[in-house]
Short mmCIF file of C-alpha atoms and ligand atoms in Angstrom, two decimals:
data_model
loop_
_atom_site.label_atom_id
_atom_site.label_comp_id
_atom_site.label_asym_id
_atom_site.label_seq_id
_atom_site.Cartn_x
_atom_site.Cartn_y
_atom_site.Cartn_z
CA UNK A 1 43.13 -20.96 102.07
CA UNK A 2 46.26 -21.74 100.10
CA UNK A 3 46.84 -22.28 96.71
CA UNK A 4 49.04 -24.47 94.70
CA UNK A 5 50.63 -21.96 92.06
CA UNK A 6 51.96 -23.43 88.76
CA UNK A 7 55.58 -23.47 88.94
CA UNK A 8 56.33 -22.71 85.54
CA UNK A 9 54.29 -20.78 82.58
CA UNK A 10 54.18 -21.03 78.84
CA UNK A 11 54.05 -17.17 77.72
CA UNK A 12 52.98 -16.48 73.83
CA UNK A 13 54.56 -13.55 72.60
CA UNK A 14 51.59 -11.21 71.05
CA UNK A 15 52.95 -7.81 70.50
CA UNK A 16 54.29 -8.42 66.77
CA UNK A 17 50.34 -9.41 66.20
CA UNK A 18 47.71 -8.31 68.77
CA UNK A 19 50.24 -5.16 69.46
CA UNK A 20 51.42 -3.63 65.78
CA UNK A 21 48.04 -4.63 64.60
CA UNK A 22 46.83 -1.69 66.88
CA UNK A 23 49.28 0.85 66.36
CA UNK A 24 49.99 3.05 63.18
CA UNK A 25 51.72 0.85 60.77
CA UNK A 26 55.62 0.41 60.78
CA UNK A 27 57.92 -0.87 58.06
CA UNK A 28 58.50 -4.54 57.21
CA UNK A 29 62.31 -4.46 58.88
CA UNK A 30 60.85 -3.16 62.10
CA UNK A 31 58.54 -6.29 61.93
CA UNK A 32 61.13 -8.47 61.02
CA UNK A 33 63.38 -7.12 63.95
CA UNK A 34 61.20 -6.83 66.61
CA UNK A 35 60.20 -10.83 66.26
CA UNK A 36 63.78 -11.76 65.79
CA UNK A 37 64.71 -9.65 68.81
CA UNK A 38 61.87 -11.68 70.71
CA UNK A 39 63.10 -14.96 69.68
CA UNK A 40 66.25 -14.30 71.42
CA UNK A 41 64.46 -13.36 74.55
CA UNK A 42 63.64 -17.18 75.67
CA UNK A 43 60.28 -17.10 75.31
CA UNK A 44 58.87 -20.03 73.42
CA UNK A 45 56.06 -18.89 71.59
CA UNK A 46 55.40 -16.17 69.36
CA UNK A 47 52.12 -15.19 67.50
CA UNK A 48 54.23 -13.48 64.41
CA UNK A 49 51.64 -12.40 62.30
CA UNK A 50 47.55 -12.82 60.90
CA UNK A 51 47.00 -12.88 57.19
CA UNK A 52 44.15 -10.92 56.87
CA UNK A 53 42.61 -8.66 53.89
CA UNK A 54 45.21 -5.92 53.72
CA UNK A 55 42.33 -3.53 53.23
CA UNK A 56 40.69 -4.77 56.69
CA UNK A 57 43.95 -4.37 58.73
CA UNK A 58 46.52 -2.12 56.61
CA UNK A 59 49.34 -2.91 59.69
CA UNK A 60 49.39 -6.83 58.53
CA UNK A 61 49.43 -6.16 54.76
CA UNK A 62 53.09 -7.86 54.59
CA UNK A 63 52.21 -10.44 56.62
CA UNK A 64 53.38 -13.30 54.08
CA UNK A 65 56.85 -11.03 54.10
CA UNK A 66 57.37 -10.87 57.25
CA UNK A 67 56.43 -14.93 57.93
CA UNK A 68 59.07 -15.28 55.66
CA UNK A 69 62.12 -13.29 56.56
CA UNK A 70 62.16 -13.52 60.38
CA UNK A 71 65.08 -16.06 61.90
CA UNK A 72 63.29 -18.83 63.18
CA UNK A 73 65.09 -20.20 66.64
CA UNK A 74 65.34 -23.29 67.38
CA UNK A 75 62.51 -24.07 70.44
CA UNK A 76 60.28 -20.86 69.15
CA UNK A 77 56.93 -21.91 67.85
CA UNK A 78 55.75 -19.02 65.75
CA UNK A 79 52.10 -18.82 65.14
CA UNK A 80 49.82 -17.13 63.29
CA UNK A 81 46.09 -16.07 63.32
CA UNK A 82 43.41 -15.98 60.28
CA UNK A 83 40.23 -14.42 60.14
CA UNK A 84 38.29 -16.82 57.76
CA UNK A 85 39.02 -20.06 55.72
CA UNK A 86 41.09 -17.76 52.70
CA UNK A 87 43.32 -16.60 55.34
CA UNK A 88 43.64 -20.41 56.69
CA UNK A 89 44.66 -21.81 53.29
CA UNK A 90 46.84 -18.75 52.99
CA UNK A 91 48.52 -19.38 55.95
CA UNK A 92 49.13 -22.79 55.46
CA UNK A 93 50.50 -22.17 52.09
CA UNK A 94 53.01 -20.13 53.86
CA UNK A 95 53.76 -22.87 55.79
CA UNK A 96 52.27 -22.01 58.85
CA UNK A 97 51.85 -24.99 61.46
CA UNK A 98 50.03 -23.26 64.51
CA UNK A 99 46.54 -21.31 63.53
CA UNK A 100 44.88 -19.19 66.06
CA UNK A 101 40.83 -18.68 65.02
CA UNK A 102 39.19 -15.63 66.65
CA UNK A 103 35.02 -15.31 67.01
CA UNK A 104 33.91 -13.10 69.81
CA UNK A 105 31.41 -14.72 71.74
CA UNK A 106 29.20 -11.36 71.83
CA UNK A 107 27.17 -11.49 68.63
CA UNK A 108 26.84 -7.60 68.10
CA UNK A 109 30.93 -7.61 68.22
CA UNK A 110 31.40 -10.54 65.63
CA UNK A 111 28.67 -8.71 63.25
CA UNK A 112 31.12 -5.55 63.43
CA UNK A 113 34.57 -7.25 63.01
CA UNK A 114 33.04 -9.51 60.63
CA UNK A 115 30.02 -8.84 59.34
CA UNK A 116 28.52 -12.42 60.49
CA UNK A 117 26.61 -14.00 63.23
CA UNK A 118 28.70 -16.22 65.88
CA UNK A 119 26.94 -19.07 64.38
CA UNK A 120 28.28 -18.32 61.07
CA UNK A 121 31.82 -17.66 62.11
CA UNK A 122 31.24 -21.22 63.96
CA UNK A 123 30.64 -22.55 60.98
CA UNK A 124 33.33 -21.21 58.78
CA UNK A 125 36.22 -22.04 61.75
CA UNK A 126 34.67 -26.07 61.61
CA UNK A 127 35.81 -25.67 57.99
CA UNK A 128 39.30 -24.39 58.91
CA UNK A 129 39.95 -26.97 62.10
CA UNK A 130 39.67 -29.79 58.98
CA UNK A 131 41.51 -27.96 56.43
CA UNK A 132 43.81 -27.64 59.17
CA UNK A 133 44.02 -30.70 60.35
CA UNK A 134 44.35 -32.44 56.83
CA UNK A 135 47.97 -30.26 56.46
CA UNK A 136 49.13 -31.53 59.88
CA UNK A 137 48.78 -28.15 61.57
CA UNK A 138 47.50 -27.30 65.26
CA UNK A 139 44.81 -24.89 65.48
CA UNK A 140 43.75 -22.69 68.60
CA UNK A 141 40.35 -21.11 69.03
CA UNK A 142 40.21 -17.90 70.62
CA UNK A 143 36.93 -16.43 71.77
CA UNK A 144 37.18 -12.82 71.92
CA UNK A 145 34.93 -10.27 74.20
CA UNK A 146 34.70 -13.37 76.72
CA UNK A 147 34.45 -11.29 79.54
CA UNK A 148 32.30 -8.28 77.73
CA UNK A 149 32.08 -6.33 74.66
CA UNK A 150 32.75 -3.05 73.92
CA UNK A 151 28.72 -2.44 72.23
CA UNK A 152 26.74 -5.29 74.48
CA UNK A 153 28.07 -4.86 77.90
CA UNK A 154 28.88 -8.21 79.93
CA UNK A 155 28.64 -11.21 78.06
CA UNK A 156 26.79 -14.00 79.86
CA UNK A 157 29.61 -17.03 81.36
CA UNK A 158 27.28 -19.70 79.60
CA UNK A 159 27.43 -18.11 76.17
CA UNK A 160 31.22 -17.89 76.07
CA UNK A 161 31.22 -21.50 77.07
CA UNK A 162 28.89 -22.77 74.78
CA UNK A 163 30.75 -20.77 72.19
CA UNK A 164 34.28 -22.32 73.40
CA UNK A 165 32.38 -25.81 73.84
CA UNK A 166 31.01 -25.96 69.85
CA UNK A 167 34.94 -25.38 68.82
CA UNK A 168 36.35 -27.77 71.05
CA UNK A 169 33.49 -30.45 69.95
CA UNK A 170 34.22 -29.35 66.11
CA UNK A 171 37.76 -30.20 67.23
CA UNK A 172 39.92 -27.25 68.09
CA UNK A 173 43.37 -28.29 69.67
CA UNK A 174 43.10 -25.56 72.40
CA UNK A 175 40.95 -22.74 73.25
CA UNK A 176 41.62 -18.92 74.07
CA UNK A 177 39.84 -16.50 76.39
CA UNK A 178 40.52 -12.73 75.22
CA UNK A 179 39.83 -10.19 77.64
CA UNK A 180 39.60 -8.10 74.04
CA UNK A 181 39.27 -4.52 75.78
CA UNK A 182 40.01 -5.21 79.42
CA UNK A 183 36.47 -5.66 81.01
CA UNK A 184 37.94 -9.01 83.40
CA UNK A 185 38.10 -8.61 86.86
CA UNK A 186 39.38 -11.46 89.12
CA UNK A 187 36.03 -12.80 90.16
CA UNK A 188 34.95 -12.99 86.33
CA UNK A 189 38.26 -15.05 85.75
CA UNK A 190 37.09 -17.38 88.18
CA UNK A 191 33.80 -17.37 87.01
CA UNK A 192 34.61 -17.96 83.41
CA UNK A 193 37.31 -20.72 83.79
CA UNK A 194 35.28 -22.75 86.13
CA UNK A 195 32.27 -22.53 83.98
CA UNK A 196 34.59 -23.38 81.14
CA UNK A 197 36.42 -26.36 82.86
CA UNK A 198 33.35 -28.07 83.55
CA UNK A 199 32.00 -28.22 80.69
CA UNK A 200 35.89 -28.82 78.71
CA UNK A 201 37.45 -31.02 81.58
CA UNK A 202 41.29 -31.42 79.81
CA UNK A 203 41.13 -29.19 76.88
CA UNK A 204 44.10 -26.79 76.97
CA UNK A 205 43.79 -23.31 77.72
CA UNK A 206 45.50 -20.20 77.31
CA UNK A 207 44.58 -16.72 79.06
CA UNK A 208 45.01 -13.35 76.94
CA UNK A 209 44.11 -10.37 79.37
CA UNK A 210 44.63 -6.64 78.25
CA UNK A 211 45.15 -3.92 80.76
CA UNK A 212 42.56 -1.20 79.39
CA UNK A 213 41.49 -1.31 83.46
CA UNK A 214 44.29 -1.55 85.05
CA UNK A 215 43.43 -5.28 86.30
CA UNK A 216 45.43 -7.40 84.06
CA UNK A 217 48.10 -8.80 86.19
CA UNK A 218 45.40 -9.54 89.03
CA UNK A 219 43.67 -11.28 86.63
CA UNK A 220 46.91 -13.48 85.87
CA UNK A 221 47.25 -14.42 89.87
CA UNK A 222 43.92 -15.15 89.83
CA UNK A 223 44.43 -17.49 86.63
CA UNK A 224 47.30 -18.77 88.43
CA UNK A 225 45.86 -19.67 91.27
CA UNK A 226 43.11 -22.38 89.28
CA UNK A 227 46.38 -23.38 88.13
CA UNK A 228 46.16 -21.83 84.44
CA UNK A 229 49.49 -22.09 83.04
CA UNK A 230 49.35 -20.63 79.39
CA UNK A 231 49.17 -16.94 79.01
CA UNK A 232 49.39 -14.32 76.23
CA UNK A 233 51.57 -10.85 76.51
CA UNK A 234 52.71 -7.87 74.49
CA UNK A 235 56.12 -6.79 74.88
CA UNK A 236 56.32 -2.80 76.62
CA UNK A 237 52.46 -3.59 76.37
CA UNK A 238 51.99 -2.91 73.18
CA UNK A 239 48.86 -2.16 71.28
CA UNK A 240 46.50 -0.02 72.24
CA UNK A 241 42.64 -0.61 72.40
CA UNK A 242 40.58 0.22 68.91
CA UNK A 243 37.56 1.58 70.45
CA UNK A 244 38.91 3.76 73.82
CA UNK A 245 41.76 5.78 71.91
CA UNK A 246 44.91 5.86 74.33
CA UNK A 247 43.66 2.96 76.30
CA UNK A 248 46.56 1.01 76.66
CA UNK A 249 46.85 -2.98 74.99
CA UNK A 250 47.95 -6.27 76.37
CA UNK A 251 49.14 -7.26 79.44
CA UNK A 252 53.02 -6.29 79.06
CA UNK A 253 55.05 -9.19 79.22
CA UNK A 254 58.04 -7.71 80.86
CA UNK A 255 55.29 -6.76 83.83
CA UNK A 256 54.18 -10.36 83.60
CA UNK A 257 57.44 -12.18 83.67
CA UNK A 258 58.42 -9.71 86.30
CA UNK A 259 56.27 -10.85 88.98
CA UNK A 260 55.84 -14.38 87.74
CA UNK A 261 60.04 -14.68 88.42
CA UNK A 262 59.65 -12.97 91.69
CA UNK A 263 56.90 -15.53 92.64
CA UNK A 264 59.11 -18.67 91.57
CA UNK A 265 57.54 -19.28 88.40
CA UNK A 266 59.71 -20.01 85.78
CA UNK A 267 59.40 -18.42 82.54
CA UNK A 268 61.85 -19.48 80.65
CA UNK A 269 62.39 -16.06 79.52
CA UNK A 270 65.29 -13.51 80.14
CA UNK A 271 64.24 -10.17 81.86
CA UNK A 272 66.68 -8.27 80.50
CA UNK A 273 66.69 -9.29 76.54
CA UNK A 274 63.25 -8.61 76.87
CA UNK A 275 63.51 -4.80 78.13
CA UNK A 276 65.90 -4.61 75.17
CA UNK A 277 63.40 -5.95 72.71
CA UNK A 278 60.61 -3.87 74.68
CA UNK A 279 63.09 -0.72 74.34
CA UNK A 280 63.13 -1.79 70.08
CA UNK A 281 59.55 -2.07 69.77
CA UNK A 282 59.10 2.12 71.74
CA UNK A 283 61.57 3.24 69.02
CA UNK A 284 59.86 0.53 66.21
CA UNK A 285 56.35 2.51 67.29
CA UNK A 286 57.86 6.27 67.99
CA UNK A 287 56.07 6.80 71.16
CA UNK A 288 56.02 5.65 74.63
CA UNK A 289 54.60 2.13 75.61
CA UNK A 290 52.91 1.35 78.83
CA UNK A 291 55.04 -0.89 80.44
CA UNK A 292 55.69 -0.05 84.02
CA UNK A 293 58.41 -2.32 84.43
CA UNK A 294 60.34 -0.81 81.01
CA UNK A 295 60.23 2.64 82.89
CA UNK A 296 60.82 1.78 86.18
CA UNK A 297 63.17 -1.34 85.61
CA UNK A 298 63.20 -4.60 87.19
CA UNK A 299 62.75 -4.21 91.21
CA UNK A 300 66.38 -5.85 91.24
CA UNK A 301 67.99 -2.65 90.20
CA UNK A 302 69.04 -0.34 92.07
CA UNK A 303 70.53 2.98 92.05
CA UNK A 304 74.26 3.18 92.50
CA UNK A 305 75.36 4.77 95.91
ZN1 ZN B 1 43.95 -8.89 72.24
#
């Protein structure tokens, strides 16, 4: 069997978000300097921030700061995520032209992150895709726990698909599969984006694995070979996972753009401004971050004789 690999992916930046929102919180500067060092990197999307209650996530409380100071370059999109419709209108306030909606398709998870049924969150995030829509800006769904939850085990394929399906038919411009505490394996990737494909034949798609298991790059070649294109990544891998303290976080996108280069898929991104900014966001955090390819370095290097 061969496949047909993509031969170039869109990577979305997640460590000033997904990553920081997981660690203890750091000062607004760091923030600031960490996405400006990643918009230097090549990499054309980054999720910046979410506006959220400041009492819900304390590590995004200067999220309208930081949305506002960082140096936007030119051919960076800079997104950001909201939890409900306050944090939509918010966001858009702030000027904000890329949302990124999260429900977790296992009911049990949604009820503890926040405190409503899928349906409900369904409900609220139709509200948001028109409020959205009305300002001109582009709004992702993301469907969190797709491939299990941390309280109900597996998820079933058709639920996260008829979850996915209700946002695309309420009008979502893409939708997101998070692996939210790295229960994917490479079968389940196939199992999921088929399923999901079928039902969504054309609607965008976008990948965002986390390597709690150890699995998340196989779970990118896997994506790559159905031809999946769009992934998220943390730089050094940052974040950790809130329910398995010293679980590691995302997919690291140093690892990622690693092997994708080796492969011949372009990236678009530069290898070594991104150890740099990996190297800013160990000393932004004060501790070591999981990246293999940070310690180890690129398999290019080699020791001088
Ligand atoms: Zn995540």
């Amino acid at each position: 069997m061969s496949w047909e690999l993509p031969s170039r992916i869109s990577l979305r930046e997640v460590g000033p978000r997904d990553g920081l929102q997981n660690e203890d919180p750091i000062p607004t500067d760091a923030k600031v300097a960490l996405v400006d060092a990643l918009s230097l990197t090549g990499v054309k999307r980054i999720e910046a921030v979410s506006f959220v209650r400041p009492s819900a996530i304390p590590q995004m409380a200067d999220a309208d700061e930081v949305w506002s100071r960082i140096s936007r370059s030119p051919g960076v999109r800079y997104s950001a995520l909201v939890p409900n419709l306050r944090g939509a209108v918010r966001a858009l306030d702030a000027g904000v032209t890329e949302l990124e909606v999260v429900v977790s398709a296992s009911q049990t998870h949604n009820l503890k992150n926040v405190n409503r049924t899928t349906g409900e969150s369904l409900d609220e995030i139709a509200a948001i895709l028109e409020l959205a829509h009305v300002k001109g800006a582009s709004v992702q769904m993301i469907v969190s726990t797709a491939w299990g939850c941390p309280y109900e085990g597996d998820v079933p394929v058709e639920r996260v698909v008829a979850v996915a399906s209700r946002a695309v038919r309420d009008g979502a411009d893409s939708v997101s599969f998070g692996d939210t505490t790295g229960m994917a394996t490479p079968t389940r990737v196939r199992r999921l984006v088929g399923a999901f494909r079928d039902a969504n034949p054309g609607t965008a798609l976008n990948l965002h694995f986390h390597n709690t298991r150890g699995t998340g790059l196989a779970n990118v070649l896997a994506a790559l070979e159905l031809g999946v294109a769009d992934f998220d990544a943390s730089v050094g891998g940052l974040g950790g996972c809130p329910y398995a303290p010293g679980a590691t976080g995302n997919i690291a996108t140093e690892e990622l753009v690693h092997m994708a280069e080796d492969m011949g898929i372009d990236t678009g991104v530069s290898l070594d401004a991104l150890l740099e900014a990996a190297a800013e966001a160990e000393r932004a955090v004060g501790h070591t971050l999981p990246s293999q390819v940070l310690r180890a370095g690129p398999r290019t290097r080699t020791i001088p004789v």
